[in-house]
mmCIF file of C-alpha atoms in Angstrom:
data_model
loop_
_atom_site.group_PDB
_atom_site.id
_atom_site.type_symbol
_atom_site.label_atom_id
_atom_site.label_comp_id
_atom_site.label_asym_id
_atom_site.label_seq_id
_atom_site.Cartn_x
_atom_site.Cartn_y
_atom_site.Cartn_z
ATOM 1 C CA UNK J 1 -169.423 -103.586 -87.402
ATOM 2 C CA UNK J 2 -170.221 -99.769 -87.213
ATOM 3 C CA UNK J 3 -171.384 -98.072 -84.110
ATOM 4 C CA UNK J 4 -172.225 -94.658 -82.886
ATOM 5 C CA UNK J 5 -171.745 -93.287 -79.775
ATOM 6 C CA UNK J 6 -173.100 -90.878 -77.618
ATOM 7 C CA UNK J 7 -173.251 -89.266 -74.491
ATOM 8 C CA UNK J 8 -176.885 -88.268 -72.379
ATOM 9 C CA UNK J 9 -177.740 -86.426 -69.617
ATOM 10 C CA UNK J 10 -180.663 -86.148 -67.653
ATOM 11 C CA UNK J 11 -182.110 -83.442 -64.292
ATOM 12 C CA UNK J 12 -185.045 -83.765 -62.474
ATOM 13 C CA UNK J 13 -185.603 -81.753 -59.442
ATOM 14 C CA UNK J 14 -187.530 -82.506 -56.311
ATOM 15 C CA UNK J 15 -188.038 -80.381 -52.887
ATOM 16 C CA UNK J 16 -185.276 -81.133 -50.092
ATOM 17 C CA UNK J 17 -186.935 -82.710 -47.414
ATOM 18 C CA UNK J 18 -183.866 -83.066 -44.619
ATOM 19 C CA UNK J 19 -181.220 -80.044 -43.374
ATOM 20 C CA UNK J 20 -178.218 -80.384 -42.233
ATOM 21 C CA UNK J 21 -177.023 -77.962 -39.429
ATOM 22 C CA UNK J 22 -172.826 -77.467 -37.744
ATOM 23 C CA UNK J 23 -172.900 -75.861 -35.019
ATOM 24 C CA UNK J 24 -169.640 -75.859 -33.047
ATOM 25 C CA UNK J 25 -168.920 -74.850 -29.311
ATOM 26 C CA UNK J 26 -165.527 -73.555 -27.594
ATOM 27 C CA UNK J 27 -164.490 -73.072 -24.386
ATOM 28 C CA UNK J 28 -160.636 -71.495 -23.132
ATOM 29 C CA UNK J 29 -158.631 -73.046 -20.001
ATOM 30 C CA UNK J 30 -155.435 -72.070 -18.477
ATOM 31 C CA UNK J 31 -155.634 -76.214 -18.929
ATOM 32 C CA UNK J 32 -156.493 -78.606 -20.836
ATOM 33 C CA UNK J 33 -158.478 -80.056 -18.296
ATOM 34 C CA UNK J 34 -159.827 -76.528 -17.614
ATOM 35 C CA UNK J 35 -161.201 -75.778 -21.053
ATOM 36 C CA UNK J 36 -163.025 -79.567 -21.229
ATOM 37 C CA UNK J 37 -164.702 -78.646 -18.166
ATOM 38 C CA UNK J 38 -165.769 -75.541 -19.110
ATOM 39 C CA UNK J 39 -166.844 -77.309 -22.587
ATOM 40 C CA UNK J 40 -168.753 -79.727 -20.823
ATOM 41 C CA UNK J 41 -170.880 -76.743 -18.501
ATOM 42 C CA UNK J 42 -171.631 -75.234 -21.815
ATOM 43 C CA UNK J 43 -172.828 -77.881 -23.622
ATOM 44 C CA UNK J 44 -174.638 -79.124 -21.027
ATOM 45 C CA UNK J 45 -177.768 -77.108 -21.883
ATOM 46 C CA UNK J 46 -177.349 -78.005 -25.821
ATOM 47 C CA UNK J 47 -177.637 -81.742 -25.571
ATOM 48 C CA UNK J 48 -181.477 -81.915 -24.229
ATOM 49 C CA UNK J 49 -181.968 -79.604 -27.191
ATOM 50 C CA UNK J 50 -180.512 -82.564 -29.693
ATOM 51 C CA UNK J 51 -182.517 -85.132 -27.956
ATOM 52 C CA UNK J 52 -185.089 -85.238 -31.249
ATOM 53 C CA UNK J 53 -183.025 -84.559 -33.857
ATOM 54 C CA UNK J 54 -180.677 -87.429 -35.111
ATOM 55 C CA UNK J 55 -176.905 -86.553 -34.016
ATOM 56 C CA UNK J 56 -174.993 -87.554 -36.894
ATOM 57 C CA UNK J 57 -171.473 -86.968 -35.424
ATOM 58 C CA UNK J 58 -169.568 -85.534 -32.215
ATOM 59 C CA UNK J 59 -166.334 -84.597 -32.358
ATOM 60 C CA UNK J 60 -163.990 -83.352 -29.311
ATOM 61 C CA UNK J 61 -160.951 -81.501 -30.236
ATOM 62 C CA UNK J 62 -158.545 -80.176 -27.362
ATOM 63 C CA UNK J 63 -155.103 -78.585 -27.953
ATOM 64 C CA UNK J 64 -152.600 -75.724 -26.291
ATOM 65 C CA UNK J 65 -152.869 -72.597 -27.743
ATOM 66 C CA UNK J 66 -149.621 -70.969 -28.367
ATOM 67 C CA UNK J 67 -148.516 -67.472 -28.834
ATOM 68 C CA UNK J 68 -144.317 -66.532 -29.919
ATOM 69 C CA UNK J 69 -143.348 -70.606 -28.481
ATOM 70 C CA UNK J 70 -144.998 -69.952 -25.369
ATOM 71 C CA UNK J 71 -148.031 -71.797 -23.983
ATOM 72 C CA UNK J 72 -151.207 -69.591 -23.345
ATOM 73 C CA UNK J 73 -153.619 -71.638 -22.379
ATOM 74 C CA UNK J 74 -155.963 -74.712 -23.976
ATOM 75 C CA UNK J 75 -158.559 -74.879 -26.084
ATOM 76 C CA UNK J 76 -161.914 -77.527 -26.233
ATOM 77 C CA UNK J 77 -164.035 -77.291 -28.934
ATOM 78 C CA UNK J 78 -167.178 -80.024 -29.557
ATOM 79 C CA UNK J 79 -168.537 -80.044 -33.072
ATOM 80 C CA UNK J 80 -172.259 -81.185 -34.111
ATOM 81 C CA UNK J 81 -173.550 -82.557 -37.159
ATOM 82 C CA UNK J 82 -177.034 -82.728 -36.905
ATOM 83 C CA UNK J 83 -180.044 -84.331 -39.798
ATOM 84 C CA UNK J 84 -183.667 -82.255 -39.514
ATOM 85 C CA UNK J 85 -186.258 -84.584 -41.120
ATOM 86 C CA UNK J 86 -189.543 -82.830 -39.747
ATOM 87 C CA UNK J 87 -188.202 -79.135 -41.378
ATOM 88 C CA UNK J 88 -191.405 -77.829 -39.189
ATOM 89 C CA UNK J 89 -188.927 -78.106 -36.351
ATOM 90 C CA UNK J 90 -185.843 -76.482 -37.740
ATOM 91 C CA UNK J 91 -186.638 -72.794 -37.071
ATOM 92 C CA UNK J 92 -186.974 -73.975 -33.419
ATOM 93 C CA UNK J 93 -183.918 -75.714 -33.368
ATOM 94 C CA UNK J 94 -181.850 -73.002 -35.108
ATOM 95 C CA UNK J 95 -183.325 -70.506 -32.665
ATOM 96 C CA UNK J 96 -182.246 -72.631 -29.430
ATOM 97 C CA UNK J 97 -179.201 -72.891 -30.558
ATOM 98 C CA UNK J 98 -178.086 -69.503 -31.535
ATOM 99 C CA UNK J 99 -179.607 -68.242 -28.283
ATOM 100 C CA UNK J 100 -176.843 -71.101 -26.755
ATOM 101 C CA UNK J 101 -174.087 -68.854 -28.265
ATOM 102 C CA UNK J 102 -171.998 -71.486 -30.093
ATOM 103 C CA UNK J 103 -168.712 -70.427 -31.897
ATOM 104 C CA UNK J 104 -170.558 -70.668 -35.347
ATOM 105 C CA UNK J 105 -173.332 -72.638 -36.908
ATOM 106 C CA UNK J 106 -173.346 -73.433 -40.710
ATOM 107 C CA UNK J 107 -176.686 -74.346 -42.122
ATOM 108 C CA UNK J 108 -178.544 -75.337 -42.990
ATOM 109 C CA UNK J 109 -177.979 -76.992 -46.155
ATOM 110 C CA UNK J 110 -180.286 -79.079 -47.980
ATOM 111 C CA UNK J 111 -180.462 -82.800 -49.001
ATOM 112 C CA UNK J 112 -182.709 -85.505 -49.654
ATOM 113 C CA UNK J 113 -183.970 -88.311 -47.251
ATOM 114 C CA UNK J 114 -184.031 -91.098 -49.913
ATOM 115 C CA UNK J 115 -182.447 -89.729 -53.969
ATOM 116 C CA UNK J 116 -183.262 -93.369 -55.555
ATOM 117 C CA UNK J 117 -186.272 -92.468 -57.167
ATOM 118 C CA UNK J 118 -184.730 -89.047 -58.259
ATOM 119 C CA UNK J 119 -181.621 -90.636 -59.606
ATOM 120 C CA UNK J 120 -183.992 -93.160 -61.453
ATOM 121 C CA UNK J 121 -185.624 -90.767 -63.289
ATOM 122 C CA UNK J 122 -182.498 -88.941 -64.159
ATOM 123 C CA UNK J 123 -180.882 -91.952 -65.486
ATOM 124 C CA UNK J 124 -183.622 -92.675 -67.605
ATOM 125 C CA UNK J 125 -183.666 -89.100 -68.999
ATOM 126 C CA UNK J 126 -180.077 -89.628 -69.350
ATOM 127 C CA UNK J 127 -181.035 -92.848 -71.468
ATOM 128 C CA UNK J 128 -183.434 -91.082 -73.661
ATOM 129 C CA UNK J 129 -181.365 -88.287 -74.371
ATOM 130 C CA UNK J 130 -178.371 -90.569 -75.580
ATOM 131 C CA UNK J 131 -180.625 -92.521 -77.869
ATOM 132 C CA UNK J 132 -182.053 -89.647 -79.535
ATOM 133 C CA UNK J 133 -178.765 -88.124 -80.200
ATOM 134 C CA UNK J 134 -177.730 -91.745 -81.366
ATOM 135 C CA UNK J 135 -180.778 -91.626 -83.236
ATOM 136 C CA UNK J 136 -179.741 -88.178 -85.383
ATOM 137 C CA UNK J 137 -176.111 -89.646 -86.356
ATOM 138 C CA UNK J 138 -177.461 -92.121 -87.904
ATOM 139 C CA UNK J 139 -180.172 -90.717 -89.544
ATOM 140 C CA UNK J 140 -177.298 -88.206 -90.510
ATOM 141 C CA UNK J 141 -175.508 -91.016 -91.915
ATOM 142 C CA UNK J 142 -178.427 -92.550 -94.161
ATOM 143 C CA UNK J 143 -178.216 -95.728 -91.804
ATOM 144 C CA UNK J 144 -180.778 -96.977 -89.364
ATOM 145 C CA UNK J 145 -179.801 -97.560 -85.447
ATOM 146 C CA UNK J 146 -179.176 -100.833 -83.957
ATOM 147 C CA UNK J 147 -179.128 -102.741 -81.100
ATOM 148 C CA UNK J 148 -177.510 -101.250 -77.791
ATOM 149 C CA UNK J 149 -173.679 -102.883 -77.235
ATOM 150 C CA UNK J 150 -173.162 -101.097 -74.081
ATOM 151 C CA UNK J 151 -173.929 -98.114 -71.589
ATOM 152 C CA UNK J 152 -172.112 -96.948 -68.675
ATOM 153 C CA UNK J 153 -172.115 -94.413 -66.005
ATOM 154 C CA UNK J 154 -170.291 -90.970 -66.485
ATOM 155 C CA UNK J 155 -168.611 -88.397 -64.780
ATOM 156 C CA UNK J 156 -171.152 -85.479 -64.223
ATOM 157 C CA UNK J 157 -174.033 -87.155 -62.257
ATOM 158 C CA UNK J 158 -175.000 -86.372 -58.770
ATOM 159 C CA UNK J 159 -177.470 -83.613 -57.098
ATOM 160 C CA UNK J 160 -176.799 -80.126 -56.038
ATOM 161 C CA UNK J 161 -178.827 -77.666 -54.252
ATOM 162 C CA UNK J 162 -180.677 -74.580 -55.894
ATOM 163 C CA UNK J 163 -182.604 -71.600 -54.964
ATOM 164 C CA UNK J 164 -185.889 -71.315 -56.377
ATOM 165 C CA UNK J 165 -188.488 -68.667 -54.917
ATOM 166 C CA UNK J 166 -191.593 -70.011 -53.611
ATOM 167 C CA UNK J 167 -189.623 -72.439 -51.554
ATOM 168 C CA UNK J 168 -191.113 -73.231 -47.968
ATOM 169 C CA UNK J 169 -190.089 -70.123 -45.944
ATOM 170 C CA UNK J 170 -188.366 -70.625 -41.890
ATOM 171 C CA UNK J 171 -188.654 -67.549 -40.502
ATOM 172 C CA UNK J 172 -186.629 -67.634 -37.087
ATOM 173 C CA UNK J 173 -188.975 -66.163 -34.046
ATOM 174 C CA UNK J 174 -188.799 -66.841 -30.466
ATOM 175 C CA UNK J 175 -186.563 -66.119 -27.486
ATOM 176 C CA UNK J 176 -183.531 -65.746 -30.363
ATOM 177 C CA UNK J 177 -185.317 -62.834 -31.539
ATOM 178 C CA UNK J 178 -182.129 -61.590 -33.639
ATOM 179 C CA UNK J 179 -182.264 -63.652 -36.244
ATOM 180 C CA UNK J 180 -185.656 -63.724 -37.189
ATOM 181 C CA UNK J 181 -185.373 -61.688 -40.073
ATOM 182 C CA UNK J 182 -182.998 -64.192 -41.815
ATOM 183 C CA UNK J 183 -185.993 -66.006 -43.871
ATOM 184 C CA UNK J 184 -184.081 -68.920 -44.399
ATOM 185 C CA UNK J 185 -185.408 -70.581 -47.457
ATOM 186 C CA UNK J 186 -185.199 -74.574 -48.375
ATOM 187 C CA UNK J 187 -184.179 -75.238 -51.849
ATOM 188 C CA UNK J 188 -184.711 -77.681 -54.076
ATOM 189 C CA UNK J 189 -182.414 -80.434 -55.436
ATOM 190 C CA UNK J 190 -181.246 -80.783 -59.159
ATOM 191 C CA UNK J 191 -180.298 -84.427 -59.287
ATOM 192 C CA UNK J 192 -178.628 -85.046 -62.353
ATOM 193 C CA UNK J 193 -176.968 -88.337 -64.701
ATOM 194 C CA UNK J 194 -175.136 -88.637 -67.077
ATOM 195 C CA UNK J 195 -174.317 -92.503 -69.227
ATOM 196 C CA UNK J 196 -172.190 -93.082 -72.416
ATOM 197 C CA UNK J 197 -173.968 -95.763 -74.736
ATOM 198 C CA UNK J 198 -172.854 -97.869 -77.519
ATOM 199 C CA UNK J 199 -174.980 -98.282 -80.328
ATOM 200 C CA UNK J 200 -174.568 -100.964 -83.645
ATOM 201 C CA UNK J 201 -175.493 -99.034 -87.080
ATOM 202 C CA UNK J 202 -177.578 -101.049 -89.844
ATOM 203 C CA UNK J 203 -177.284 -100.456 -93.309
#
């Protein structure tokens, strides 16, 4: 039995409704001991701050640092990975926290609380777009299309982040007053699919 085929893709895009912010702290000891302590004073005022917010990882990290084989001193370093769901709040947050003076902060980058009906729709764009190439072969071909014999999942699918203007606008203000020209923008999300189906050709 004949077959044809093909390969579909599908996008649809939707606004990112959760951010991810790192933000990592450091402190210096002439021990080990030393730098965790000095760690801990720092942080001290940053955990109240994460008290809202959902925390999705700590992680501690102490070692010697070392200069031509010999010893000079320790370093502590805490790193955050932290989910804002109410983006209302997320200037605030990113305000507090520079004002805290952490090492760096990277953010924040842009997700999606819940993708299934996203990747839904993608799949069945993917779908459509398969069957109407299948559709063209075999009209190419003089034959008519059959049944389906089998679809799968290829490589290609997932979402990504993009910039569009007109995006909702977090302008940093406050007592961090230096980065409140930095008109951080939230994006929106290209989720995209991509399927490989099988279909039987009639004469």
């Amino acid at each position: 039995m004949a077959e044809v085929v093909t390969k579909g893709t599908g996008e649809v895009e939707r606004i990112a409704d959760r951010a991810q912010v790192d933000v990592t702290f450091e402190a210096l000891g002439a021990e080990r001991t030393e730098a965790v302590s000095t760690l801990n004073q720092r942080i001290s005022a940053v955990e109240p701050l994460l008290e809202d917010f959902e925390v999705r990882s700590r992680q501690l990290s102490v070692h010697d640092n070392w200069d031509n084989n010999q010893r000079v001193g320790s370093r502590a370093t805490q790193q955050y990975v932290i989910w804002v769901k109410d983006l209302d709040r997320l200037d605030g947050l990113l305000a507090e926290l520079v004002q805290a003076e952490p090492s760096w902060v990277n953010g924040p980058s842009w997700t999606l609380v819940d993708d299934t009906e996203a990747i839904r729709e993608a799949q069945k764009e993917a779908v459509a777009d398969a069957l109407r190439r299948a559709e063209g072969y075999a009209a190419a071909l003089g034959r008519r299309l059959g049944p389906l014999l089998r679809i799968g999942d290829t490589e290609g699918g997932g979402y990504s982040p993009r910039m569009m203007s007109g995006a909702a606008s977090f302008d940093m203000a406050g007592p961090a007053g230096m980065v409140d020209q930095l008109n951080l923008k939230a994006q929106q999300i290209t989720v995209s699919a991509s399927c490989t189906a099988a279909w039987s050709l009639l004469d």
